[in-house]
Amino acid sequence: MKKAASIFLRSEITKQDVLRMSGWMKNPDVTRFLNEHAAISGALCTLAETTPEPILAMRLNANGRFFIVSLHSGEPIGYVSLRPAREEGTREIVVVIGEESLWGHGCGARAIRLALGECFLRRDARINRVVATIHREHTRSIRLFTHAGFSRAEGVGECLRFVLSREAFLSRGQSAQPTRQALCEAGR
């Protein structure tokens, strides 16, 4: 893996961010393992064109928390979604690094750590578990989530489900420390 880029999660979402996401959704290498409908790119374009910018974040956060993964320059490179799962106190995480040139640079791993901090370290978060549903053939993502501390819980059809509890996250002190530091730097 190459040197990890310095990234952060931002909750402010601009029209340009949504248009960039639309572009990523046109790339079959990005969407190959995502559970998105074929018209998602067009739907994102329509959202960007018809929704006032201050409302974009509200629309994208309608089903949970949504963050743009950004380089410290502010350039969007991906997104993280944390949606409520069926089980109380559980969130399902989706991480997408849309900029192919940054694959293998540690951006996905860093985005996962930051998202887990949002789930487990914020005072207002009452989340006990985070789950990830990953396509069986997406070995890079499986390695990434396993390295982040997730354990395989079950497999159904083409997908595997991985889980990380708050207790397991907090017991991995080396993973939590950079996340706490990042949250402090972001003023949370």
mmCIF file of C-alpha atoms in Angstrom:
data_model
loop_
_atom_site.group_PDB
_atom_site.id
_atom_site.type_symbol
_atom_site.label_atom_id
_atom_site.label_comp_id
_atom_site.label_asym_id
_atom_site.label_seq_id
_atom_site.Cartn_x
_atom_site.Cartn_y
_atom_site.Cartn_z
ATOM 1 C CA MET A 1 0.000 0.000 0.000
ATOM 2 C CA LYS A 2 1.191 3.481 -0.823
ATOM 3 C CA LYS A 3 1.305 6.282 1.740
ATOM 4 C CA ALA A 4 -2.152 7.115 3.074
ATOM 5 C CA ALA A 5 -3.569 10.401 1.911
ATOM 6 C CA SER A 6 -4.670 12.814 4.603
ATOM 7 C CA ILE A 7 -8.458 12.791 4.534
ATOM 8 C CA PHE A 8 -11.446 13.828 6.607
ATOM 9 C CA LEU A 9 -15.192 13.248 6.596
ATOM 10 C CA ARG A 10 -17.360 16.282 5.997
ATOM 11 C CA SER A 11 -21.075 16.572 6.446
ATOM 12 C CA GLU A 12 -21.455 19.698 4.299
ATOM 13 C CA ILE A 13 -22.455 18.604 0.807
ATOM 14 C CA THR A 14 -22.293 20.831 -2.251
ATOM 15 C CA LYS A 15 -23.814 20.561 -5.696
ATOM 16 C CA GLN A 16 -20.305 19.842 -7.035
ATOM 17 C CA ASP A 17 -19.955 16.932 -4.578
ATOM 18 C CA VAL A 18 -23.198 15.372 -5.809
ATOM 19 C CA LEU A 19 -22.176 15.830 -9.446
ATOM 20 C CA ARG A 20 -18.807 14.198 -8.665
ATOM 21 C CA MET A 21 -20.632 11.278 -7.028
ATOM 22 C CA SER A 22 -22.747 10.980 -10.168
ATOM 23 C CA GLY A 23 -19.552 10.659 -12.195
ATOM 24 C CA TRP A 24 -18.233 7.921 -9.913
ATOM 25 C CA MET A 25 -21.497 6.010 -10.324
ATOM 26 C CA LYS A 26 -20.918 5.913 -14.096
ATOM 27 C CA ASN A 27 -17.681 3.984 -13.566
ATOM 28 C CA PRO A 28 -18.339 0.214 -13.599
ATOM 29 C CA ASP A 29 -15.157 -0.400 -11.584
ATOM 30 C CA VAL A 30 -16.610 1.750 -8.783
ATOM 31 C CA THR A 31 -20.144 0.330 -8.895
ATOM 32 C CA ARG A 32 -19.321 -3.315 -9.576
ATOM 33 C CA PHE A 33 -19.839 -4.382 -5.959
ATOM 34 C CA LEU A 34 -22.301 -1.686 -4.881
ATOM 35 C CA ASN A 35 -25.967 -2.381 -4.339
ATOM 36 C CA GLU A 36 -27.162 0.632 -6.351
ATOM 37 C CA HIS A 37 -29.751 0.713 -9.099
ATOM 38 C CA ALA A 38 -28.554 1.332 -12.648
ATOM 39 C CA ALA A 39 -30.043 4.832 -12.829
ATOM 40 C CA ILE A 40 -28.262 6.167 -9.724
ATOM 41 C CA SER A 41 -25.979 8.462 -11.717
ATOM 42 C CA GLY A 42 -28.921 10.186 -13.388
ATOM 43 C CA ALA A 43 -30.807 10.397 -10.094
ATOM 44 C CA LEU A 44 -27.819 12.143 -8.495
ATOM 45 C CA CYS A 45 -27.624 14.622 -11.403
ATOM 46 C CA THR A 46 -31.321 15.379 -11.001
ATOM 47 C CA LEU A 47 -30.864 15.830 -7.255
ATOM 48 C CA ALA A 48 -27.989 18.280 -7.829
ATOM 49 C CA GLU A 49 -29.954 20.242 -10.432
ATOM 50 C CA THR A 50 -33.277 20.448 -8.574
ATOM 51 C CA THR A 51 -32.312 20.721 -4.904
ATOM 52 C CA PRO A 52 -31.070 23.939 -3.296
ATOM 53 C CA GLU A 53 -27.564 23.418 -1.923
ATOM 54 C CA PRO A 54 -28.510 23.899 1.759
ATOM 55 C CA ILE A 55 -31.022 21.045 1.381
ATOM 56 C CA LEU A 56 -28.641 18.531 -0.261
ATOM 57 C CA ALA A 57 -27.190 17.331 3.042
ATOM 58 C CA MET A 58 -30.693 16.888 4.472
ATOM 59 C CA ARG A 59 -31.732 14.782 1.476
ATOM 60 C CA LEU A 60 -28.618 12.581 1.611
ATOM 61 C CA ASN A 61 -28.947 12.197 5.402
ATOM 62 C CA ALA A 62 -32.621 11.209 5.224
ATOM 63 C CA ASN A 63 -31.780 7.532 5.846
ATOM 64 C CA GLY A 64 -28.883 7.892 8.285
ATOM 65 C CA ARG A 65 -25.609 9.805 8.306
ATOM 66 C CA PHE A 66 -23.843 10.678 5.053
ATOM 67 C CA PHE A 67 -20.337 12.100 4.701
ATOM 68 C CA ILE A 68 -18.156 13.162 1.818
ATOM 69 C CA VAL A 69 -14.631 11.733 2.095
ATOM 70 C CA SER A 70 -12.350 14.651 1.279
ATOM 71 C CA LEU A 71 -8.680 15.317 0.949
ATOM 72 C CA HIS A 72 -7.499 18.088 3.266
ATOM 73 C CA SER A 73 -7.589 20.380 0.236
ATOM 74 C CA GLY A 74 -11.378 19.862 0.297
ATOM 75 C CA GLU A 75 -11.464 17.802 -2.899
ATOM 76 C CA PRO A 76 -14.094 15.035 -2.651
ATOM 77 C CA ILE A 77 -12.748 11.538 -3.274
ATOM 78 C CA GLY A 78 -15.582 9.348 -2.008
ATOM 79 C CA TYR A 79 -18.378 8.993 0.497
ATOM 80 C CA VAL A 80 -19.420 7.141 3.637
ATOM 81 C CA SER A 81 -22.975 6.194 4.504
ATOM 82 C CA LEU A 82 -24.054 5.043 7.969
ATOM 83 C CA ARG A 83 -27.638 3.775 7.756
ATOM 84 C CA PRO A 84 -29.746 2.312 10.548
ATOM 85 C CA ALA A 85 -29.834 -1.478 10.312
ATOM 86 C CA ARG A 86 -32.733 -3.689 11.374
ATOM 87 C CA GLU A 87 -31.266 -4.281 14.828
ATOM 88 C CA GLU A 88 -31.626 -1.469 17.381
ATOM 89 C CA GLY A 89 -28.369 0.429 17.976
ATOM 90 C CA THR A 90 -26.786 -0.930 14.781
ATOM 91 C CA ARG A 91 -25.600 0.946 11.699
ATOM 92 C CA GLU A 92 -24.674 -0.417 8.292
ATOM 93 C CA ILE A 93 -21.586 1.193 6.802
ATOM 94 C CA VAL A 94 -20.916 1.752 3.115
ATOM 95 C CA VAL A 95 -17.571 3.238 2.076
ATOM 96 C CA VAL A 96 -16.871 4.263 -1.513
ATOM 97 C CA ILE A 97 -13.614 5.789 -2.721
ATOM 98 C CA GLY A 98 -14.669 7.006 -6.143
ATOM 99 C CA GLU A 99 -11.310 8.356 -7.256
ATOM 100 C CA GLU A 100 -9.591 5.289 -8.718
ATOM 101 C CA SER A 101 -6.181 6.971 -8.650
ATOM 102 C CA LEU A 102 -6.374 6.867 -4.830
ATOM 103 C CA TRP A 103 -7.236 3.172 -4.527
ATOM 104 C CA GLY A 104 -4.537 1.378 -2.558
ATOM 105 C CA HIS A 105 -3.410 4.579 -0.804
ATOM 106 C CA GLY A 106 -5.138 3.905 2.537
ATOM 107 C CA CYS A 107 -8.069 6.279 1.988
ATOM 108 C CA GLY A 108 -10.676 3.553 2.500
ATOM 109 C CA ALA A 109 -9.030 2.359 5.720
ATOM 110 C CA ARG A 110 -8.833 5.905 7.057
ATOM 111 C CA ALA A 111 -12.459 6.588 6.069
ATOM 112 C CA ILE A 112 -13.562 3.461 7.957
ATOM 113 C CA ARG A 113 -11.650 4.535 11.088
ATOM 114 C CA LEU A 114 -13.170 8.016 10.954
ATOM 115 C CA ALA A 115 -16.677 6.614 10.411
ATOM 116 C CA LEU A 116 -16.246 4.220 13.337
ATOM 117 C CA GLY A 117 -15.237 7.206 15.453
ATOM 118 C CA GLU A 118 -18.494 8.897 14.443
ATOM 119 C CA CYS A 119 -20.377 5.785 15.539
ATOM 120 C CA PHE A 120 -18.601 4.830 18.730
ATOM 121 C CA LEU A 121 -16.813 7.901 20.121
ATOM 122 C CA ARG A 122 -19.317 10.728 19.796
ATOM 123 C CA ARG A 123 -21.235 11.467 22.977
ATOM 124 C CA ASP A 124 -24.540 11.733 21.130
ATOM 125 C CA ALA A 125 -24.086 8.440 19.263
ATOM 126 C CA ARG A 126 -25.845 5.469 20.797
ATOM 127 C CA ILE A 127 -24.531 2.857 18.453
ATOM 128 C CA ASN A 128 -23.515 -0.564 19.725
ATOM 129 C CA ARG A 129 -22.599 -2.317 16.467
ATOM 130 C CA VAL A 130 -21.609 -1.500 12.916
ATOM 131 C CA VAL A 131 -22.196 -4.001 10.124
ATOM 132 C CA ALA A 132 -20.851 -4.165 6.589
ATOM 133 C CA THR A 133 -22.397 -6.235 3.809
ATOM 134 C CA ILE A 134 -19.718 -7.092 1.265
ATOM 135 C CA HIS A 135 -19.876 -8.990 -2.020
ATOM 136 C CA ARG A 136 -17.976 -12.303 -1.741
ATOM 137 C CA GLU A 137 -15.745 -11.447 -4.698
ATOM 138 C CA HIS A 138 -14.740 -8.037 -3.332
ATOM 139 C CA THR A 139 -11.612 -9.351 -1.629
ATOM 140 C CA ARG A 140 -10.021 -5.915 -1.231
ATOM 141 C CA SER A 141 -13.007 -4.691 0.796
ATOM 142 C CA ILE A 142 -13.125 -7.895 2.848
ATOM 143 C CA ARG A 143 -9.447 -7.444 3.789
ATOM 144 C CA LEU A 144 -10.021 -3.770 4.579
ATOM 145 C CA PHE A 145 -12.920 -4.379 6.971
ATOM 146 C CA THR A 146 -11.242 -7.410 8.567
ATOM 147 C CA HIS A 147 -8.121 -5.331 9.194
ATOM 148 C CA ALA A 148 -10.335 -2.644 10.779
ATOM 149 C CA GLY A 149 -11.512 -5.235 13.327
ATOM 150 C CA PHE A 150 -14.728 -6.510 11.757
ATOM 151 C CA SER A 151 -15.532 -10.216 12.132
ATOM 152 C CA ARG A 152 -17.439 -12.305 9.640
ATOM 153 C CA ALA A 153 -20.932 -12.888 10.984
ATOM 154 C CA GLU A 154 -22.754 -14.701 8.191
ATOM 155 C CA GLY A 155 -23.034 -15.145 4.483
ATOM 156 C CA VAL A 156 -26.156 -15.029 2.358
ATOM 157 C CA GLY A 157 -26.055 -15.520 -1.393
ATOM 158 C CA GLU A 158 -23.418 -13.360 -3.032
ATOM 159 C CA CYS A 159 -22.765 -11.294 0.104
ATOM 160 C CA LEU A 160 -20.970 -11.707 3.400
ATOM 161 C CA ARG A 161 -21.887 -9.779 6.520
ATOM 162 C CA PHE A 162 -19.227 -8.454 8.864
ATOM 163 C CA VAL A 163 -19.778 -6.922 12.288
ATOM 164 C CA LEU A 164 -17.832 -4.799 14.772
ATOM 165 C CA SER A 165 -19.152 -4.093 18.262
ATOM 166 C CA ARG A 166 -18.424 -0.978 20.301
ATOM 167 C CA GLU A 167 -16.568 -3.135 22.842
ATOM 168 C CA ALA A 168 -14.373 -4.745 20.188
ATOM 169 C CA PHE A 169 -13.611 -1.332 18.685
ATOM 170 C CA LEU A 170 -12.664 0.189 22.036
ATOM 171 C CA SER A 171 -10.502 -2.819 22.931
ATOM 172 C CA ARG A 172 -8.416 -2.141 19.797
ATOM 173 C CA GLY A 173 -6.714 0.865 21.374
ATOM 174 C CA GLN A 174 -4.293 1.431 18.487
ATOM 175 C CA SER A 175 -7.206 1.833 16.056
ATOM 176 C CA ALA A 176 -9.189 4.125 18.290
ATOM 177 C CA GLN A 177 -6.358 6.548 19.100
ATOM 178 C CA PRO A 178 -5.928 8.041 15.605
ATOM 179 C CA THR A 179 -9.717 8.304 15.363
ATOM 180 C CA ARG A 180 -9.983 10.215 18.657
ATOM 181 C CA GLN A 181 -7.215 12.517 17.472
ATOM 182 C CA ALA A 182 -9.006 13.128 14.158
ATOM 183 C CA LEU A 183 -12.266 13.928 15.970
ATOM 184 C CA CYS A 184 -10.446 16.402 18.224
ATOM 185 C CA GLU A 185 -8.835 18.051 15.196
ATOM 186 C CA ALA A 186 -12.263 18.385 13.603
ATOM 187 C CA GLY A 187 -13.518 20.118 16.760
ATOM 188 C CA ARG A 188 -16.039 17.475 17.772
#
